[in-house]
PDB file of C-alpha atoms in Angstrom:
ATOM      1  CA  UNK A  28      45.627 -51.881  37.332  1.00  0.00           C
ATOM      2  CA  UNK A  29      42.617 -50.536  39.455  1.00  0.00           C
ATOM      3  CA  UNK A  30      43.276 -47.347  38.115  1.00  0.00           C
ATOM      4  CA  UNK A  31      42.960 -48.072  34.938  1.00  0.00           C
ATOM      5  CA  UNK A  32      39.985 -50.501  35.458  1.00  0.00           C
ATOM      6  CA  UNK A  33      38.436 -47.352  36.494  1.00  0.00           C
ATOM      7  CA  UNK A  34      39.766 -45.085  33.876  1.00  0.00           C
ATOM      8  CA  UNK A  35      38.300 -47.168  30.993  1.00  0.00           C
ATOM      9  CA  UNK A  36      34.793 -48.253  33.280  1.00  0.00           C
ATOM     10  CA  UNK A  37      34.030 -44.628  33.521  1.00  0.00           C
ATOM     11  CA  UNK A  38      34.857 -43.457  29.700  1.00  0.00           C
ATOM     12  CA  UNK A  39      32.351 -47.117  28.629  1.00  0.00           C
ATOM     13  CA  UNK A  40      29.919 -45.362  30.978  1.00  0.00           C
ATOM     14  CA  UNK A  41      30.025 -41.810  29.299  1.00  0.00           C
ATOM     15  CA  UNK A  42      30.420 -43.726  25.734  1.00  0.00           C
ATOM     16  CA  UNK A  43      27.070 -45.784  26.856  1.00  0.00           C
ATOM     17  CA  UNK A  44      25.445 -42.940  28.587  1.00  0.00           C
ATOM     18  CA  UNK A  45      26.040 -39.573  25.407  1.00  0.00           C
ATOM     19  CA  UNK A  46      24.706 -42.663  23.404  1.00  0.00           C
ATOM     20  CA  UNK A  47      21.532 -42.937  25.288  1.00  0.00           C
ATOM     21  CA  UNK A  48      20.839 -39.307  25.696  1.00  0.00           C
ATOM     22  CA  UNK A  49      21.508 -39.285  21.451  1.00  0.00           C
ATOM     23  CA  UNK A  50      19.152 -41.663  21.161  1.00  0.00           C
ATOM     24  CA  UNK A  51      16.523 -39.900  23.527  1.00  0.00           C
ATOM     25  CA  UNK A  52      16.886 -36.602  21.815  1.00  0.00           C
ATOM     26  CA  UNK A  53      16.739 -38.558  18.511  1.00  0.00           C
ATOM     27  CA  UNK A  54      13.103 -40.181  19.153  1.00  0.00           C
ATOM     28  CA  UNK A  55      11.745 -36.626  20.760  1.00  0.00           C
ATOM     29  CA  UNK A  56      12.497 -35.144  17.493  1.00  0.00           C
ATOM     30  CA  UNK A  57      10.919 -37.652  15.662  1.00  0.00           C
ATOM     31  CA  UNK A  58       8.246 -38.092  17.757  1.00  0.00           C
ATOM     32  CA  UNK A  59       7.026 -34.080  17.254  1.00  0.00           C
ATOM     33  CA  UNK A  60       8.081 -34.570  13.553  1.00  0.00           C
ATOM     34  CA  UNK A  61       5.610 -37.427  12.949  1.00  0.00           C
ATOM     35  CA  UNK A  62       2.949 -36.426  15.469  1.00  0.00           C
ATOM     36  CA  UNK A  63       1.210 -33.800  13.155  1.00  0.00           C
ATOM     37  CA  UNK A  64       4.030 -31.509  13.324  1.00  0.00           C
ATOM     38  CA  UNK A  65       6.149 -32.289  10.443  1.00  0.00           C
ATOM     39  CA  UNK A  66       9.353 -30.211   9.410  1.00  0.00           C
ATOM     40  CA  UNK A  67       8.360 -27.047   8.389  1.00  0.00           C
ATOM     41  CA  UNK A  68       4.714 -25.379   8.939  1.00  0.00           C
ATOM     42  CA  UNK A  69       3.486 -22.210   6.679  1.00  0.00           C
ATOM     43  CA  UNK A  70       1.027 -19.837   7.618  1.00  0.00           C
ATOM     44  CA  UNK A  71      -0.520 -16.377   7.008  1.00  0.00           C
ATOM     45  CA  UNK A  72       1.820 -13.731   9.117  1.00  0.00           C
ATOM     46  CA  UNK A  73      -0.323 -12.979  12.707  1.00  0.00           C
ATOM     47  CA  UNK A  74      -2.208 -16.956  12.765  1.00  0.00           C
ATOM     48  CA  UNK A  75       0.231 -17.824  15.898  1.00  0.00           C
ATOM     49  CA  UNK A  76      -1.040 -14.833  17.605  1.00  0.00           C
ATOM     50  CA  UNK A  77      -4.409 -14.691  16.295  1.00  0.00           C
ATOM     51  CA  UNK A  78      -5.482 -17.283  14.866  1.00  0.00           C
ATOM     52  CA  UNK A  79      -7.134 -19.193  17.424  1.00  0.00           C
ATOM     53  CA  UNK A  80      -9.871 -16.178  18.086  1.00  0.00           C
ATOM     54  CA  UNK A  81     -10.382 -15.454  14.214  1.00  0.00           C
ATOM     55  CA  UNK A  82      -9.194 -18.669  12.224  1.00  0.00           C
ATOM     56  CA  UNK A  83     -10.944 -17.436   9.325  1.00  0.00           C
ATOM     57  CA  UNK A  84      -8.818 -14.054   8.795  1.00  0.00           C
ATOM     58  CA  UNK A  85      -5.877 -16.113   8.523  1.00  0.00           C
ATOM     59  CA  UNK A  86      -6.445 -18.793   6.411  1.00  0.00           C
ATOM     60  CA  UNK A  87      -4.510 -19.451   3.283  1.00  0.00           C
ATOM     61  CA  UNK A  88      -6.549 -18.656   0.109  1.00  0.00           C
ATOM     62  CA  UNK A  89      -7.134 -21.961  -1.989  1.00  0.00           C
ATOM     63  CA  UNK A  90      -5.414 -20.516  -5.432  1.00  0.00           C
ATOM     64  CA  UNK A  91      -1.953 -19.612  -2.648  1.00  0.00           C
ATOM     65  CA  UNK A  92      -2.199 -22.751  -0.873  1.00  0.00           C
ATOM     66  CA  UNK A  93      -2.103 -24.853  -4.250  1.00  0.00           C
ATOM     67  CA  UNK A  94       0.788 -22.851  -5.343  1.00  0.00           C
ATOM     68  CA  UNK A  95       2.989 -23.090  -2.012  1.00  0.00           C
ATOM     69  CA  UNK A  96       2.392 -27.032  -2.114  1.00  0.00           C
ATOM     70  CA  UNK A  97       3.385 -26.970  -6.355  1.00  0.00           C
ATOM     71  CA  UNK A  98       6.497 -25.272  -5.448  1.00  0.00           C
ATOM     72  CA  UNK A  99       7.313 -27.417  -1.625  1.00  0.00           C
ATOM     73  CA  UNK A 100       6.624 -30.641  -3.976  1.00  0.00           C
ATOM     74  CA  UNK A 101       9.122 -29.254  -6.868  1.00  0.00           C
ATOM     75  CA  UNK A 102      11.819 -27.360  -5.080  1.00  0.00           C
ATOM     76  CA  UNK A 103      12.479 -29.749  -2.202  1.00  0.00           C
ATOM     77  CA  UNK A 104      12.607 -33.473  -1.508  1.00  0.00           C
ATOM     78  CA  UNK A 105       9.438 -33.662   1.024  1.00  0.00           C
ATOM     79  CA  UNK A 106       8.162 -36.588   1.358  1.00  0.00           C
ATOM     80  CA  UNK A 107       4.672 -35.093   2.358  1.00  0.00           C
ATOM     81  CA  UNK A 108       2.968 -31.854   2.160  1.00  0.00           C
ATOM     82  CA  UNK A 109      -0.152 -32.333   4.287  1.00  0.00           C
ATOM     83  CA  UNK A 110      -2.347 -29.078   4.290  1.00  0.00           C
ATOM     84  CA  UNK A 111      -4.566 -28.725   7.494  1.00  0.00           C
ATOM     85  CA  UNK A 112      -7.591 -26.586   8.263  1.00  0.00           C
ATOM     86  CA  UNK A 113      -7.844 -25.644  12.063  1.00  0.00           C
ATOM     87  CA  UNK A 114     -11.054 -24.709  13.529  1.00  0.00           C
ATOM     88  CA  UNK A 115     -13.449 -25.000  16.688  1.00  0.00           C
ATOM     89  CA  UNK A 116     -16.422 -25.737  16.766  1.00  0.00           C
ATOM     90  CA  UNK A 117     -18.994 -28.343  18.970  1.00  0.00           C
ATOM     91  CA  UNK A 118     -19.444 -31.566  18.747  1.00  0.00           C
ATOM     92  CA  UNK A 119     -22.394 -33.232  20.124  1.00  0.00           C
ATOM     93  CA  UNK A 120     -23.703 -36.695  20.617  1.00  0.00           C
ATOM     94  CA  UNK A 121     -27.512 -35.636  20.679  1.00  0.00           C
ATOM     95  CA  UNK A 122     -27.420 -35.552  24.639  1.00  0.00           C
ATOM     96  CA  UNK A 123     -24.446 -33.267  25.555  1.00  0.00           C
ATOM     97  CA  UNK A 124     -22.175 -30.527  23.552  1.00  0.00           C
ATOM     98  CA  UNK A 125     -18.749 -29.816  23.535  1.00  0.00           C
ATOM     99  CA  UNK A 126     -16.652 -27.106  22.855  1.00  0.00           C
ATOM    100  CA  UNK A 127     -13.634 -28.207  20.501  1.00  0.00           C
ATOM    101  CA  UNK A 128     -10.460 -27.117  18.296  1.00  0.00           C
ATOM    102  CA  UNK A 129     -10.038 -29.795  15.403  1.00  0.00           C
ATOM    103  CA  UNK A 130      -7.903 -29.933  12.350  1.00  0.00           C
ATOM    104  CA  UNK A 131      -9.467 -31.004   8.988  1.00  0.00           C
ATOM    105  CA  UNK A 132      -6.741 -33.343   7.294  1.00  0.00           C
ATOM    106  CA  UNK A 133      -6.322 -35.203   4.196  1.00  0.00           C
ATOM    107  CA  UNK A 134      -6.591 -38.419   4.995  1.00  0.00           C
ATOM    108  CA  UNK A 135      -3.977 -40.540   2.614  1.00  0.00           C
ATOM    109  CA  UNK A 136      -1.432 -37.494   3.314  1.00  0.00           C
ATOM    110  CA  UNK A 137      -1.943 -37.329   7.248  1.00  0.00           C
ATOM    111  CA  UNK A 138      -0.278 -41.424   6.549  1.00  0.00           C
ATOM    112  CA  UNK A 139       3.033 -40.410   6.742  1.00  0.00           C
ATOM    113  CA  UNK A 140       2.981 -37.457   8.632  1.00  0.00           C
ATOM    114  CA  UNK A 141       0.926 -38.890  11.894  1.00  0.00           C
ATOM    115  CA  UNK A 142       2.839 -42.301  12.028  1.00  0.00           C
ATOM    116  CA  UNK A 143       3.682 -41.926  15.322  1.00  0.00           C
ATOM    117  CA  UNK A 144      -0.019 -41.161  16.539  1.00  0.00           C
ATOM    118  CA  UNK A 145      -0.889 -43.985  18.800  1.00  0.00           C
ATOM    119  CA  UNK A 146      -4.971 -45.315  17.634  1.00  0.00           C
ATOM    120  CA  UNK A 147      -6.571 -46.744  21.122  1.00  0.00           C
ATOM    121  CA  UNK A 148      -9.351 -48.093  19.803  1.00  0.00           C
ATOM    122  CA  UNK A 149     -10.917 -47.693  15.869  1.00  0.00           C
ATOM    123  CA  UNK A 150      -8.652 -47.761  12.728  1.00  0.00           C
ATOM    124  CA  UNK A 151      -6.663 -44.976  11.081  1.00  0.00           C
ATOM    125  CA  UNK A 152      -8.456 -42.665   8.800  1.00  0.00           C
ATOM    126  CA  UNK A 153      -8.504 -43.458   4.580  1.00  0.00           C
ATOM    127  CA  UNK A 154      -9.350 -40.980   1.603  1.00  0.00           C
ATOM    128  CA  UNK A 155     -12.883 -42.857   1.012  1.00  0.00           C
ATOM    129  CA  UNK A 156     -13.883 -41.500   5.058  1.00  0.00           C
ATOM    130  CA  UNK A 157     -15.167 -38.368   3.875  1.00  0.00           C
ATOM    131  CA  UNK A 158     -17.338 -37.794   7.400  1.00  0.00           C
ATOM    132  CA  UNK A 159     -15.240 -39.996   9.875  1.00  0.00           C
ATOM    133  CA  UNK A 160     -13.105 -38.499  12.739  1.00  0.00           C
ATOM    134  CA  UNK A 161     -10.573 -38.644  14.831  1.00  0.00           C
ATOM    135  CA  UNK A 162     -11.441 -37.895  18.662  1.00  0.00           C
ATOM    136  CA  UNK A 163      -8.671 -37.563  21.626  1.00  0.00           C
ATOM    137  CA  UNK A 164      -9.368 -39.985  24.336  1.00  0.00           C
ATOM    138  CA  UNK A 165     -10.452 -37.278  26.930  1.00  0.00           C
ATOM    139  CA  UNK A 166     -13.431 -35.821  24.538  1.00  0.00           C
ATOM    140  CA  UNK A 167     -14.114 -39.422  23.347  1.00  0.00           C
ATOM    141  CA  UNK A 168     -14.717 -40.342  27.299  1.00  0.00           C
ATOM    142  CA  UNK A 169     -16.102 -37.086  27.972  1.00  0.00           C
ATOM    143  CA  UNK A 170     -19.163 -37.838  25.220  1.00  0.00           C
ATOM    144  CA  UNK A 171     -19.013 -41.825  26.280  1.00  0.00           C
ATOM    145  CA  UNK A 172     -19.044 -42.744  22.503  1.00  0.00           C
ATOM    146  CA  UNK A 173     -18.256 -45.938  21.327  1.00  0.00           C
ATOM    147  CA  UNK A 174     -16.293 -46.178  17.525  1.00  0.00           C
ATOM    148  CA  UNK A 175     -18.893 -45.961  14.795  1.00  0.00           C
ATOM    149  CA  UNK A 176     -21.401 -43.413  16.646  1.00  0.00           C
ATOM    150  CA  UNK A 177     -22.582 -40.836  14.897  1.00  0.00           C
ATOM    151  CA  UNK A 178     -22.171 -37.002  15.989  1.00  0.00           C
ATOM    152  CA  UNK A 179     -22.440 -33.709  14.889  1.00  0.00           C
ATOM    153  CA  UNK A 180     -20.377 -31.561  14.320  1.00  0.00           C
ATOM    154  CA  UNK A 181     -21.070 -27.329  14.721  1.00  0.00           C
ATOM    155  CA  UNK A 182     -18.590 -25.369  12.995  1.00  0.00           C
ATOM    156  CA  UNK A 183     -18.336 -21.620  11.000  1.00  0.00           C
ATOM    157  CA  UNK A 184     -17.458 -22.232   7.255  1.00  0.00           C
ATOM    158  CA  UNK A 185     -14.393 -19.992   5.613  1.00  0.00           C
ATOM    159  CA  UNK A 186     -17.160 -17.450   4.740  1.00  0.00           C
ATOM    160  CA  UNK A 187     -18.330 -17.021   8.695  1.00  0.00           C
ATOM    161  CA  UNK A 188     -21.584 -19.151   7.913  1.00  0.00           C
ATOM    162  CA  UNK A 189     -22.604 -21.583  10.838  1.00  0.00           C
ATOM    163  CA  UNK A 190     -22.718 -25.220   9.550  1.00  0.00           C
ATOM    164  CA  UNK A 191     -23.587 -28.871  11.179  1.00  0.00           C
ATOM    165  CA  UNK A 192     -22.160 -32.255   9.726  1.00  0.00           C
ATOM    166  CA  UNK A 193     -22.545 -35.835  10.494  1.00  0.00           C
ATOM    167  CA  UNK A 194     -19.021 -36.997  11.487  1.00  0.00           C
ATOM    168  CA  UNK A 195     -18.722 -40.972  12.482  1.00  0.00           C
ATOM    169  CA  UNK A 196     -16.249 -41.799  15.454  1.00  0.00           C
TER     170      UNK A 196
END
């Protein structure tokens, strides 16, 4: 009887336990799929290794971009396809700069693919915010801003030009 008291209390506990680790595995993959990551990402061929120090050389051109998302939205069952424009830049609250790497988003497509983004303080981002932002919580306490401040943003266009905007937090 103890014997098999301990024969079926130790295959429960591997049952319970290849369940939890399942589960774990399960909610790390949809954590990085819904954290900005998504399923798939296209690029231009050298942007992983190169594309940080010359963004610009690697970015899609507009006409290829529209057609990769035409045929993603026809040929497969994607729920979202979320183009995203990395760049750095400075961002300054009239007192202090600081260097940055942000992402230009669409807002009402970013929905979906960001739902598991955690907001600390603010709201979430909508298609009518054509100058808001998004700031991690170490830059945000590294400016001391407070949601709705103003601050400017110093970036290079697609053409190499340098350009400041107005971005609200």
């Amino acid at each position: 009887m103890t014997t098999l008291v301990a024969i079926v209390f130790g295959c429960a506990s591997l049952i319970v336990f290849g369940g939890f680790v399942q589960s774990i595995y399960e909610g790390m993959r949809e954590s990085m799929i819904r954290s900005q990551l998504g399923h798939i990402q296209v690029y231009t061929k050298g942007y992983s290794q190169y594309g940080n120090i010359d963004p610009e050389r690697y970015m899609v051109p507009a006409p290829v971009l529209e057609q990769i998302v035409r045929v993603i939205d026809k040929k497969t069952q994607a729920l979202v396809v979320a183009p995203r424009l990395n760049f750095n830049g400075l961002l300054s609250d009239g007192k202090q700069s600081i260097a940055i790497s942000g992402i230009g988003i669409t807002a009402e497509k970013e929905v979906l693919l960001s739902s598991a983004i955690r907001i600390v303080d603010g709201e979430d981002l909508f298609a009518e915010d054509r100058s808001a932002a998004h700031l991690g919580e170490g830059l945000f306490n590294a400016l001391n801003a407070q949601v709705g401040d103003y601050l400017t943003l110093l970036a290079s266009t697609g053409d190499g030009v340098i350009n400041a905007v107005d971005v609200y937090r």
